[in-house]
Short mmCIF file of C-alpha atoms in Angstrom, two decimals:
data_model
loop_
_atom_site.label_atom_id
_atom_site.label_comp_id
_atom_site.label_asym_id
_atom_site.label_seq_id
_atom_site.Cartn_x
_atom_site.Cartn_y
_atom_site.Cartn_z
CA MET A 248 110.41 119.32 109.69
CA SER A 249 108.09 119.43 106.64
CA ASP A 250 104.95 116.79 106.26
CA LYS A 251 105.77 113.69 104.52
CA ARG A 252 103.20 111.07 103.87
CA ARG A 253 103.89 107.30 105.29
CA PRO A 254 101.86 104.72 103.98
CA LEU A 255 101.40 101.81 106.37
CA PRO A 256 102.56 97.99 105.50
CA LEU A 257 99.73 96.23 104.20
CA PHE A 258 101.61 92.89 103.44
CA ALA A 259 101.89 89.77 105.55
CA GLY A 260 102.80 87.14 103.11
CA LEU A 261 100.36 84.44 104.88
CA THR A 262 97.23 84.66 102.32
CA GLY A 263 95.11 81.29 102.17
CA GLY A 264 94.91 81.58 98.07
CA ALA A 265 97.33 81.95 95.50
CA PRO A 266 100.85 82.52 96.07
CA ARG A 267 102.12 86.17 96.75
CA PRO A 268 105.28 87.34 94.70
CA ALA A 269 108.69 87.05 96.49
CA ALA A 270 109.02 88.31 100.35
CA PRO A 271 110.80 91.59 100.47
CA HIS A 272 114.18 91.60 101.81
CA LEU A 273 114.25 92.29 105.39
CA GLU A 274 115.37 95.60 104.93
CA GLN A 275 113.01 97.07 102.57
CA ALA A 276 110.51 95.28 104.92
CA ARG A 277 111.89 97.35 107.88
CA ARG A 278 112.07 100.32 105.61
CA GLY A 279 108.10 99.63 105.16
CA LEU A 280 107.47 99.20 108.50
CA GLY A 281 108.93 103.19 109.37
CA GLY A 282 112.35 102.10 109.93
CA ALA A 283 113.89 100.10 113.07
CA TYR A 284 112.24 100.90 116.65
CA ALA A 285 114.64 103.67 118.43
CA ASP A 286 116.27 103.07 121.77
CA ASP A 287 115.26 106.81 122.44
CA VAL A 288 111.47 106.33 121.99
CA ASP A 289 108.99 108.52 124.42
CA ALA A 290 106.45 106.08 125.58
CA SER A 291 104.27 108.71 127.30
CA LEU A 292 103.07 109.79 123.58
CA ILE A 293 102.44 106.64 122.04
CA GLY A 294 98.75 105.98 121.66
CA ARG A 295 97.81 109.20 122.52
CA PHE A 296 95.69 111.63 120.27
CA VAL A 297 97.29 114.75 119.27
CA ARG A 298 96.60 117.83 117.02
CA VAL A 299 100.03 118.60 115.13
CA ALA A 300 98.72 121.69 112.76
CA PRO A 301 96.50 120.89 110.50
CA HIS A 302 96.26 116.99 110.94
CA GLU A 303 94.92 115.76 114.68
CA GLY A 304 95.52 111.90 114.96
CA VAL A 305 97.14 108.87 117.14
CA VAL A 306 100.87 109.05 117.77
CA LEU A 307 102.69 105.79 116.31
CA HIS A 308 106.11 106.64 117.27
CA ALA A 309 107.87 109.42 119.18
CA ASP A 310 111.56 110.11 119.74
CA ALA A 311 112.92 113.36 121.13
CA THR A 312 112.82 115.19 117.83
CA THR A 313 109.64 113.68 115.83
CA VAL A 314 106.40 112.24 116.03
CA ASP A 315 104.93 109.57 113.99
CA VAL A 316 101.14 110.39 113.69
CA MET A 317 98.25 108.48 111.79
CA VAL A 318 96.03 110.65 110.76
CA SER A 319 93.91 108.46 108.63
CA ALA A 320 93.57 104.91 108.06
CA GLY A 321 97.04 104.23 105.93
CA VAL A 322 97.77 107.51 106.15
CA VAL A 323 100.79 108.72 109.35
CA ARG A 324 102.41 111.92 109.21
CA ARG A 325 106.30 112.09 110.38
CA MET A 326 106.57 116.00 112.59
CA ALA A 327 108.38 118.22 114.54
CA ARG A 328 108.02 116.94 117.90
CA ALA A 329 107.66 120.26 119.28
CA ARG A 330 104.31 121.29 117.48
CA ALA A 331 102.32 118.26 118.53
CA VAL A 332 99.75 119.18 120.99
CA VAL A 333 98.25 116.16 123.22
CA LEU A 334 94.11 116.35 123.44
CA ASP A 335 93.26 114.48 126.29
CA ASP A 336 89.96 116.03 126.89
CA VAL A 337 88.67 115.10 123.12
CA GLU A 338 86.33 112.44 123.05
CA LEU A 339 87.69 110.15 120.12
CA SER A 340 85.54 107.94 117.91
CA PRO A 341 85.23 104.55 117.90
CA LEU A 342 87.99 103.92 115.06
CA ARG A 343 90.33 106.76 116.62
CA ARG A 344 89.48 104.52 120.40
CA ARG A 345 90.78 101.37 118.30
CA MET A 346 93.72 102.49 116.55
CA ALA A 347 94.73 103.96 120.07
CA ASP A 348 94.04 100.62 121.73
CA ASP A 349 96.16 98.95 119.15
CA VAL A 350 99.01 101.51 119.28
CA ARG A 351 99.20 100.96 122.84
CA ARG A 352 99.04 97.15 123.37
CA PHE A 353 101.84 97.12 120.47
CA ALA A 354 104.30 99.43 122.47
CA ALA A 355 103.70 97.50 125.47
CA MET A 356 105.21 94.03 123.23
CA PRO A 357 108.52 93.02 124.40
CA ALA A 358 110.61 91.95 121.53
CA ALA A 359 112.43 88.39 121.20
CA ARG A 360 109.02 86.81 122.70
CA ARG A 361 106.70 84.86 120.47
CA ALA A 362 103.22 86.47 119.83
CA ARG A 363 100.14 85.72 118.38
CA PHE A 364 98.74 87.51 115.29
CA THR A 365 95.58 87.89 112.69
CA THR A 366 96.81 86.60 109.23
CA GLU A 367 95.55 88.19 105.97
CA THR A 368 92.78 86.09 106.15
CA GLY A 369 91.65 86.71 109.94
CA ALA A 370 92.86 83.83 111.64
CA GLU A 371 95.69 83.45 114.62
CA ALA A 372 98.93 82.89 113.65
CA GLU A 373 102.15 82.65 115.81
CA GLY A 374 105.91 83.10 115.58
CA LEU A 375 108.85 85.01 117.10
CA LEU A 376 108.62 88.47 117.32
CA ILE A 377 112.10 89.27 116.32
CA GLU A 378 112.31 93.26 115.89
CA LYS A 379 109.71 95.85 116.73
CA CYS A 380 109.53 98.65 113.89
CA ARG A 381 107.55 102.35 114.12
CA TYR A 382 104.58 100.58 112.46
CA GLY A 383 104.76 96.91 113.15
CA ALA A 384 107.26 94.03 113.63
CA LEU A 385 108.94 91.54 111.91
CA VAL A 386 107.94 87.96 113.06
CA ALA A 387 109.64 84.82 112.03
CA LEU A 388 107.55 82.04 111.23
CA ASP A 389 107.89 78.57 112.65
CA ASP A 390 108.72 77.29 109.30
CA GLY A 391 111.64 79.86 108.95
CA ARG A 392 110.01 82.30 107.02
CA VAL A 393 109.72 86.07 108.34
CA VAL A 394 106.74 88.27 107.92
CA ALA A 395 106.32 91.84 108.20
CA LEU A 396 102.85 92.74 110.36
CA GLY A 397 101.37 96.46 111.03
CA PHE A 398 101.01 97.05 114.19
CA SER A 399 97.13 96.33 114.21
CA ARG A 400 97.65 92.75 113.18
CA MET A 401 99.38 92.02 116.45
CA ILE A 402 97.19 90.70 119.19
CA ALA A 403 99.61 89.61 121.98
CA THR A 404 103.06 88.83 123.10
CA VAL A 405 102.72 84.51 124.49
CA ALA A 406 103.96 84.06 127.98
CA PRO A 407 107.17 81.60 128.22
CA GLY A 408 105.83 78.39 129.26
#
């Protein structure tokens, strides 16, 4: 399988200033977030630091045949899973440790629950996590809008009250 660059989505549709262009269609947003979270996700690799020569990075998503590895800020490579070597004994930089923690936290969030997230301005907001994707989520706001958020913007799901 060839290496492909996969830019992470950086839009949320929640700005405090000037209006943004029309929100992308849900299917476009889903594709921008790497596609739907597969049913056959291998949770044992999510958030682990791996080497997939010549790259090293944090696993965002893994299934039976592929791994999506964040190799640097905003750059994801999808590669054959058989090439991935877990590097548990390596000391992670603070940035890579935070990325791995963000990925594991997001992976543990169940869909169809209310969730908190950060807006582009850094404020916290809440909505219904309607769909998890490989690199983030589609979240329905109380006003009916749906926003696409990268995994690092997701804070936690909210316990039903």
